[in-house]
Amino acid sequence: MTSVSPTSPAGLQAPPSRRTLRKVAFASAAGTTIEFYDFFIYGTAAALVFPVVFFPALGAAAGTIASFGTFAVAFFARPIGAIIFGHYGDRIGRKKTLITTLLMMGIATVMIGFIPDASTIGVAAPILLVVLRFVQGLAVGGEWAGATLLVAEYAPKGKRGLFGAFPQLGPSMAFALASGTFLITNLTLGDKSEAFITIGWRVPFILSAVLVLVGLWVRLSIEETPVFKNAAANAAKSTGTATRLPILESIKRQPREILLAGGSLTLLFAFFYIGTAYLTSYATSPTGMQLSRVEVLSTGIVASLFVAAATLASGILSDRFGRKKVIATSCILAVPWSLALFPILSANTVFAFGIGLTVTLVIFAIAYGPAGALLPELFETRYRYTGAGMGYNLAGVIGGGIVPLVAAQLAGTSGAWSVGYLLAGIGVFSVLCTLALPNREKHALEDGSHQVVPEQAEGGKGASESVSRR
């Protein structure tokens, strides 16, 4: 293999300026915030109003299970979205694909806000809900990998953890926005008013159109990543570096990384969606804590601030101590906390709910910050979007789709304490997968060659990663 210098004709562009890096970091955080806002308002609505609006004939318990069943649909769509958008993200670029996912998410979300309830159009209402939720899943399945690749492929050497944490801020900020929008609507129309059930819950969905326009403007203002540009230029010169089907090549060449990444992040998804969706339902349920919507939504906003801080801090710490160590720490902490969570919530107070929700989401954040750098580092450039997206969304199917659904059923049959045992088991599983992952944080992302960057390339301001090419 021969080394290509940054100034060679076939080589790399100059390192991006600080202004460009700030713009990319902001664009990645803003984009994921908007996409996940759209995704999370569904979870909040599924917990608060969907059982009544779309499944009134099933009763409270069965309606909640059915509502979370539609919530889970998106997680089964996410791997499909990862494959579809991963293909185009690896073939035509990160930027164009991210614009498409943003528009798809926005359109589906606004349309959910206009679906008539079951009393008006009968069974067609939940069917339309499921279809649009599936479209949301496709979009977010293609969103995460592209957003993290955008910053990881721009990030300076030694700061991938920091830069990779910026798109990871999206879920915490989106959770605050979703909770805040529902809170304002709820305070305006009343906690249990007919107006909130019929009209109020639709407002956050319809207002997302404004956020999508803002996100579109931000994403149109950034350039394609230097790593992808270089890979595309090399592919044009040599057919040996191109890939027609990234999905097949990623599965053929790195199946172990995809499966282990999915297992590693399963705990992350389980804790986040148990916190943001299941605990919201549990706290307001007549058979749960019986708190008001205002209390639950206000607590969610406060918790999201701690989550954002923990996400950024864990990304920074992963640059110093390593991605695997930080993520494994999260998984280990999750085991005893899972067993303590529901005994704490049994106090049935707002303070207990605040502690339960905040600690659950902070443990999630400890793993989530480094994940933005970990997954891009595992895969080669020509199928990195696809590989990272598949690993991430495989975890989403198990931790975000299946776990909240199983949790609702377990709580109904065996009591809430059984959910704690479920989460503890997932924590053990995820820490084992994390420890089995390869460690590639010291490797260059150029051409996905997984060659260690020489120490001398780290010295000097604006030094660029050297690249080994096949």
PDB file of N, CA, C and O in Angstrom, residues 90 94 149 153 249-251 253-262 373-392 437 440 444-450:
ATOM      1  N   ASP A  90     -24.227   6.021   0.741  1.00  0.00           N
ATOM      2  CA  ASP A  90     -22.911   5.529   0.341  1.00  0.00           C
ATOM      3  C   ASP A  90     -22.646   5.732  -1.145  1.00  0.00           C
ATOM      4  O   ASP A  90     -21.496   5.767  -1.573  1.00  0.00           O
ATOM      5  N   ARG A  94     -23.740  11.886   1.712  1.00  0.00           N
ATOM      6  CA  ARG A  94     -24.422  12.025   3.002  1.00  0.00           C
ATOM      7  C   ARG A  94     -25.450  13.159   2.968  1.00  0.00           C
ATOM      8  O   ARG A  94     -26.572  13.022   3.454  1.00  0.00           O
ATOM      9  N   LEU A 149     -22.136  10.392  10.570  1.00  0.00           N
ATOM     10  CA  LEU A 149     -21.062  10.372   9.578  1.00  0.00           C
ATOM     11  C   LEU A 149     -20.678  11.780   9.167  1.00  0.00           C
ATOM     12  O   LEU A 149     -19.503  12.079   8.912  1.00  0.00           O
ATOM     13  N   GLU A 153     -16.787  12.326   9.860  1.00  0.00           N
ATOM     14  CA  GLU A 153     -15.905  12.437   8.700  1.00  0.00           C
ATOM     15  C   GLU A 153     -15.330  13.845   8.540  1.00  0.00           C
ATOM     16  O   GLU A 153     -14.419  14.053   7.741  1.00  0.00           O
ATOM     17  N   GLU A 249     -22.153  -5.848   0.656  1.00  0.00           N
ATOM     18  CA  GLU A 249     -20.731  -5.818   1.012  1.00  0.00           C
ATOM     19  C   GLU A 249     -20.541  -5.674   2.523  1.00  0.00           C
ATOM     20  O   GLU A 249     -19.653  -6.298   3.110  1.00  0.00           O
ATOM     21  N   SER A 250     -21.375  -4.851   3.167  1.00  0.00           N
ATOM     22  CA  SER A 250     -21.232  -4.692   4.613  1.00  0.00           C
ATOM     23  C   SER A 250     -21.547  -5.991   5.351  1.00  0.00           C
ATOM     24  O   SER A 250     -20.868  -6.356   6.309  1.00  0.00           O
ATOM     25  N   ILE A 251     -22.580  -6.706   4.904  1.00  0.00           N
ATOM     26  CA  ILE A 251     -22.927  -7.985   5.533  1.00  0.00           C
ATOM     27  C   ILE A 251     -21.856  -9.037   5.264  1.00  0.00           C
ATOM     28  O   ILE A 251     -21.505  -9.832   6.143  1.00  0.00           O
ATOM     29  N   ARG A 253     -18.585  -8.498   4.519  1.00  0.00           N
ATOM     30  CA  ARG A 253     -17.259  -8.182   5.036  1.00  0.00           C
ATOM     31  C   ARG A 253     -17.236  -7.922   6.552  1.00  0.00           C
ATOM     32  O   ARG A 253     -16.226  -8.201   7.202  1.00  0.00           O
ATOM     33  N   GLN A 254     -18.314  -7.377   7.099  1.00  0.00           N
ATOM     34  CA  GLN A 254     -18.279  -7.032   8.524  1.00  0.00           C
ATOM     35  C   GLN A 254     -19.575  -7.397   9.256  1.00  0.00           C
ATOM     36  O   GLN A 254     -20.150  -6.579   9.978  1.00  0.00           O
ATOM     37  N   PRO A 255     -20.035  -8.641   9.138  1.00  0.00           N
ATOM     38  CA  PRO A 255     -21.264  -9.036   9.851  1.00  0.00           C
ATOM     39  C   PRO A 255     -21.082  -9.007  11.366  1.00  0.00           C
ATOM     40  O   PRO A 255     -22.015  -8.689  12.104  1.00  0.00           O
ATOM     41  N   ARG A 256     -19.898  -9.337  11.822  1.00  0.00           N
ATOM     42  CA  ARG A 256     -19.641  -9.369  13.261  1.00  0.00           C
ATOM     43  C   ARG A 256     -19.808  -7.977  13.867  1.00  0.00           C
ATOM     44  O   ARG A 256     -20.414  -7.826  14.934  1.00  0.00           O
ATOM     45  N   GLU A 257     -19.271  -6.969  13.184  1.00  0.00           N
ATOM     46  CA  GLU A 257     -19.379  -5.604  13.693  1.00  0.00           C
ATOM     47  C   GLU A 257     -20.830  -5.136  13.741  1.00  0.00           C
ATOM     48  O   GLU A 257     -21.251  -4.462  14.677  1.00  0.00           O
ATOM     49  N   ILE A 258     -21.608  -5.495  12.714  1.00  0.00           N
ATOM     50  CA  ILE A 258     -23.020  -5.099  12.688  1.00  0.00           C
ATOM     51  C   ILE A 258     -23.770  -5.717  13.866  1.00  0.00           C
ATOM     52  O   ILE A 258     -24.513  -5.037  14.581  1.00  0.00           O
ATOM     53  N   LEU A 259     -23.581  -7.010  14.079  1.00  0.00           N
ATOM     54  CA  LEU A 259     -24.301  -7.704  15.150  1.00  0.00           C
ATOM     55  C   LEU A 259     -23.855  -7.238  16.536  1.00  0.00           C
ATOM     56  O   LEU A 259     -24.690  -7.010  17.423  1.00  0.00           O
ATOM     57  N   LEU A 260     -22.550  -7.093  16.724  1.00  0.00           N
ATOM     58  CA  LEU A 260     -22.059  -6.663  18.037  1.00  0.00           C
ATOM     59  C   LEU A 260     -22.453  -5.215  18.339  1.00  0.00           C
ATOM     60  O   LEU A 260     -22.770  -4.878  19.482  1.00  0.00           O
ATOM     61  N   ALA A 261     -22.423  -4.361  17.315  1.00  0.00           N
ATOM     62  CA  ALA A 261     -22.855  -2.979  17.517  1.00  0.00           C
ATOM     63  C   ALA A 261     -24.325  -2.942  17.925  1.00  0.00           C
ATOM     64  O   ALA A 261     -24.724  -2.197  18.830  1.00  0.00           O
ATOM     65  N   GLY A 262     -25.147  -3.758  17.253  1.00  0.00           N
ATOM     66  CA  GLY A 262     -26.557  -3.830  17.616  1.00  0.00           C
ATOM     67  C   GLY A 262     -26.754  -4.297  19.045  1.00  0.00           C
ATOM     68  O   GLY A 262     -27.560  -3.743  19.796  1.00  0.00           O
ATOM     69  N   ALA A 373     -19.384   8.344  17.526  1.00  0.00           N
ATOM     70  CA  ALA A 373     -18.053   8.123  16.952  1.00  0.00           C
ATOM     71  C   ALA A 373     -17.767   6.636  16.782  1.00  0.00           C
ATOM     72  O   ALA A 373     -17.084   6.232  15.836  1.00  0.00           O
ATOM     73  N   LEU A 374     -18.266   5.819  17.696  1.00  0.00           N
ATOM     74  CA  LEU A 374     -17.960   4.384  17.683  1.00  0.00           C
ATOM     75  C   LEU A 374     -18.389   3.709  16.386  1.00  0.00           C
ATOM     76  O   LEU A 374     -17.596   3.008  15.745  1.00  0.00           O
ATOM     77  N   LEU A 375     -19.633   3.883  15.976  1.00  0.00           N
ATOM     78  CA  LEU A 375     -20.131   3.156  14.815  1.00  0.00           C
ATOM     79  C   LEU A 375     -19.479   3.581  13.503  1.00  0.00           C
ATOM     80  O   LEU A 375     -19.092   2.718  12.708  1.00  0.00           O
ATOM     81  N   PRO A 376     -19.319   4.886  13.227  1.00  0.00           N
ATOM     82  CA  PRO A 376     -18.600   5.241  11.998  1.00  0.00           C
ATOM     83  C   PRO A 376     -17.194   4.675  11.930  1.00  0.00           C
ATOM     84  O   PRO A 376     -16.688   4.350  10.848  1.00  0.00           O
ATOM     85  N   GLU A 377     -16.527   4.541  13.085  1.00  0.00           N
ATOM     86  CA  GLU A 377     -15.161   4.026  13.106  1.00  0.00           C
ATOM     87  C   GLU A 377     -15.087   2.543  12.761  1.00  0.00           C
ATOM     88  O   GLU A 377     -14.025   2.049  12.375  1.00  0.00           O
ATOM     89  N   LEU A 378     -16.187   1.827  12.876  1.00  0.00           N
ATOM     90  CA  LEU A 378     -16.170   0.381  12.662  1.00  0.00           C
ATOM     91  C   LEU A 378     -16.166  -0.018  11.196  1.00  0.00           C
ATOM     92  O   LEU A 378     -15.747  -1.120  10.855  1.00  0.00           O
ATOM     93  N   PHE A 379     -16.639   0.879  10.287  1.00  0.00           N
ATOM     94  CA  PHE A 379     -16.919   0.458   8.913  1.00  0.00           C
ATOM     95  C   PHE A 379     -16.134   1.257   7.881  1.00  0.00           C
ATOM     96  O   PHE A 379     -15.731   2.397   8.113  1.00  0.00           O
ATOM     97  N   GLU A 380     -15.934   0.636   6.723  1.00  0.00           N
ATOM     98  CA  GLU A 380     -15.213   1.274   5.628  1.00  0.00           C
ATOM     99  C   GLU A 380     -16.075   2.323   4.940  1.00  0.00           C
ATOM    100  O   GLU A 380     -17.301   2.239   4.925  1.00  0.00           O
ATOM    101  N   THR A 381     -15.417   3.318   4.336  1.00  0.00           N
ATOM    102  CA  THR A 381     -16.114   4.467   3.766  1.00  0.00           C
ATOM    103  C   THR A 381     -17.176   4.069   2.761  1.00  0.00           C
ATOM    104  O   THR A 381     -18.288   4.600   2.773  1.00  0.00           O
ATOM    105  N   ARG A 382     -16.886   3.115   1.902  1.00  0.00           N
ATOM    106  CA  ARG A 382     -17.794   2.817   0.793  1.00  0.00           C
ATOM    107  C   ARG A 382     -19.095   2.155   1.235  1.00  0.00           C
ATOM    108  O   ARG A 382     -20.045   2.109   0.465  1.00  0.00           O
ATOM    109  N   TYR A 383     -19.144   1.647   2.471  1.00  0.00           N
ATOM    110  CA  TYR A 383     -20.423   1.155   2.980  1.00  0.00           C
ATOM    111  C   TYR A 383     -20.621   1.561   4.447  1.00  0.00           C
ATOM    112  O   TYR A 383     -21.359   0.930   5.189  1.00  0.00           O
ATOM    113  N   ARG A 384     -19.975   2.647   4.838  1.00  0.00           N
ATOM    114  CA  ARG A 384     -20.044   3.093   6.237  1.00  0.00           C
ATOM    115  C   ARG A 384     -21.456   3.530   6.625  1.00  0.00           C
ATOM    116  O   ARG A 384     -21.927   3.225   7.721  1.00  0.00           O
ATOM    117  N   TYR A 385     -22.139   4.269   5.759  1.00  0.00           N
ATOM    118  CA  TYR A 385     -23.501   4.729   6.045  1.00  0.00           C
ATOM    119  C   TYR A 385     -24.412   3.521   6.281  1.00  0.00           C
ATOM    120  O   TYR A 385     -25.182   3.472   7.247  1.00  0.00           O
ATOM    121  N   THR A 386     -24.289   2.528   5.415  1.00  0.00           N
ATOM    122  CA  THR A 386     -25.128   1.329   5.524  1.00  0.00           C
ATOM    123  C   THR A 386     -24.778   0.518   6.769  1.00  0.00           C
ATOM    124  O   THR A 386     -25.659   0.126   7.539  1.00  0.00           O
ATOM    125  N   GLY A 387     -23.495   0.250   6.978  1.00  0.00           N
ATOM    126  CA  GLY A 387     -23.082  -0.579   8.105  1.00  0.00           C
ATOM    127  C   GLY A 387     -23.416   0.044   9.444  1.00  0.00           C
ATOM    128  O   GLY A 387     -23.966  -0.623  10.334  1.00  0.00           O
ATOM    129  N   ALA A 388     -23.097   1.334   9.603  1.00  0.00           N
ATOM    130  CA  ALA A 388     -23.398   2.010  10.862  1.00  0.00           C
ATOM    131  C   ALA A 388     -24.901   2.070  11.103  1.00  0.00           C
ATOM    132  O   ALA A 388     -25.383   1.850  12.225  1.00  0.00           O
ATOM    133  N   GLY A 389     -25.664   2.358  10.045  1.00  0.00           N
ATOM    134  CA  GLY A 389     -27.115   2.433  10.178  1.00  0.00           C
ATOM    135  C   GLY A 389     -27.735   1.097  10.535  1.00  0.00           C
ATOM    136  O   GLY A 389     -28.668   1.024  11.346  1.00  0.00           O
ATOM    137  N   MET A 390     -27.221   0.014   9.969  1.00  0.00           N
ATOM    138  CA  MET A 390     -27.774  -1.311  10.274  1.00  0.00           C
ATOM    139  C   MET A 390     -27.502  -1.708  11.723  1.00  0.00           C
ATOM    140  O   MET A 390     -28.371  -2.236  12.414  1.00  0.00           O
ATOM    141  N   GLY A 391     -26.267  -1.462  12.196  1.00  0.00           N
ATOM    142  CA  GLY A 391     -25.948  -1.789  13.587  1.00  0.00           C
ATOM    143  C   GLY A 391     -26.804  -1.001  14.561  1.00  0.00           C
ATOM    144  O   GLY A 391     -27.357  -1.549  15.523  1.00  0.00           O
ATOM    145  N   TYR A 392     -26.931   0.288  14.296  1.00  0.00           N
ATOM    146  CA  TYR A 392     -27.705   1.165  15.172  1.00  0.00           C
ATOM    147  C   TYR A 392     -29.180   0.775  15.192  1.00  0.00           C
ATOM    148  O   TYR A 392     -29.815   0.691  16.252  1.00  0.00           O
ATOM    149  N   LEU A 437     -16.502  -5.882  20.944  1.00  0.00           N
ATOM    150  CA  LEU A 437     -16.308  -5.028  19.769  1.00  0.00           C
ATOM    151  C   LEU A 437     -14.834  -4.748  19.520  1.00  0.00           C
ATOM    152  O   LEU A 437     -14.058  -4.605  20.470  1.00  0.00           O
ATOM    153  N   ARG A 440     -11.304   0.617  17.239  1.00  0.00           N
ATOM    154  CA  ARG A 440     -10.723   1.265  16.058  1.00  0.00           C
ATOM    155  C   ARG A 440     -10.718   2.785  16.172  1.00  0.00           C
ATOM    156  O   ARG A 440     -10.679   3.483  15.159  1.00  0.00           O
ATOM    157  N   ALA A 444      -7.717   5.932  10.978  1.00  0.00           N
ATOM    158  CA  ALA A 444      -8.224   6.950  10.062  1.00  0.00           C
ATOM    159  C   ALA A 444      -9.536   6.494   9.456  1.00  0.00           C
ATOM    160  O   ALA A 444      -9.769   5.306   9.270  1.00  0.00           O
ATOM    161  N   LEU A 445     -10.405   7.464   9.119  1.00  0.00           N
ATOM    162  CA  LEU A 445     -11.660   7.128   8.444  1.00  0.00           C
ATOM    163  C   LEU A 445     -11.513   7.128   6.933  1.00  0.00           C
ATOM    164  O   LEU A 445     -12.359   6.593   6.231  1.00  0.00           O
ATOM    165  N   GLU A 446     -10.469   7.748   6.416  1.00  0.00           N
ATOM    166  CA  GLU A 446     -10.282   7.803   4.968  1.00  0.00           C
ATOM    167  C   GLU A 446     -10.219   6.415   4.364  1.00  0.00           C
ATOM    168  O   GLU A 446      -9.430   5.573   4.786  1.00  0.00           O
ATOM    169  N   ASP A 447     -11.054   6.183   3.383  1.00  0.00           N
ATOM    170  CA  ASP A 447     -11.110   4.929   2.645  1.00  0.00           C
ATOM    171  C   ASP A 447     -11.437   3.730   3.528  1.00  0.00           C
ATOM    172  O   ASP A 447     -11.376   2.609   3.072  1.00  0.00           O
ATOM    173  N   GLY A 448     -11.784   3.997   4.814  1.00  0.00           N
ATOM    174  CA  GLY A 448     -12.137   2.906   5.704  1.00  0.00           C
ATOM    175  C   GLY A 448     -11.061   1.863   5.824  1.00  0.00           C
ATOM    176  O   GLY A 448     -11.316   0.703   6.103  1.00  0.00           O
ATOM    177  N   SER A 449      -9.799   2.244   5.570  1.00  0.00           N
ATOM    178  CA  SER A 449      -8.730   1.261   5.537  1.00  0.00           C
ATOM    179  C   SER A 449      -8.367   0.719   6.909  1.00  0.00           C
ATOM    180  O   SER A 449      -7.673  -0.263   7.024  1.00  0.00           O
ATOM    181  N   HIS A 450      -8.874   1.393   7.968  1.00  0.00           N
ATOM    182  CA  HIS A 450      -8.580   0.996   9.347  1.00  0.00           C
ATOM    183  C   HIS A 450      -7.074   0.963   9.621  1.00  0.00           C
ATOM    184  O   HIS A 450      -6.593   0.139  10.380  1.00  0.00           O
TER     185      HIS A 450
END
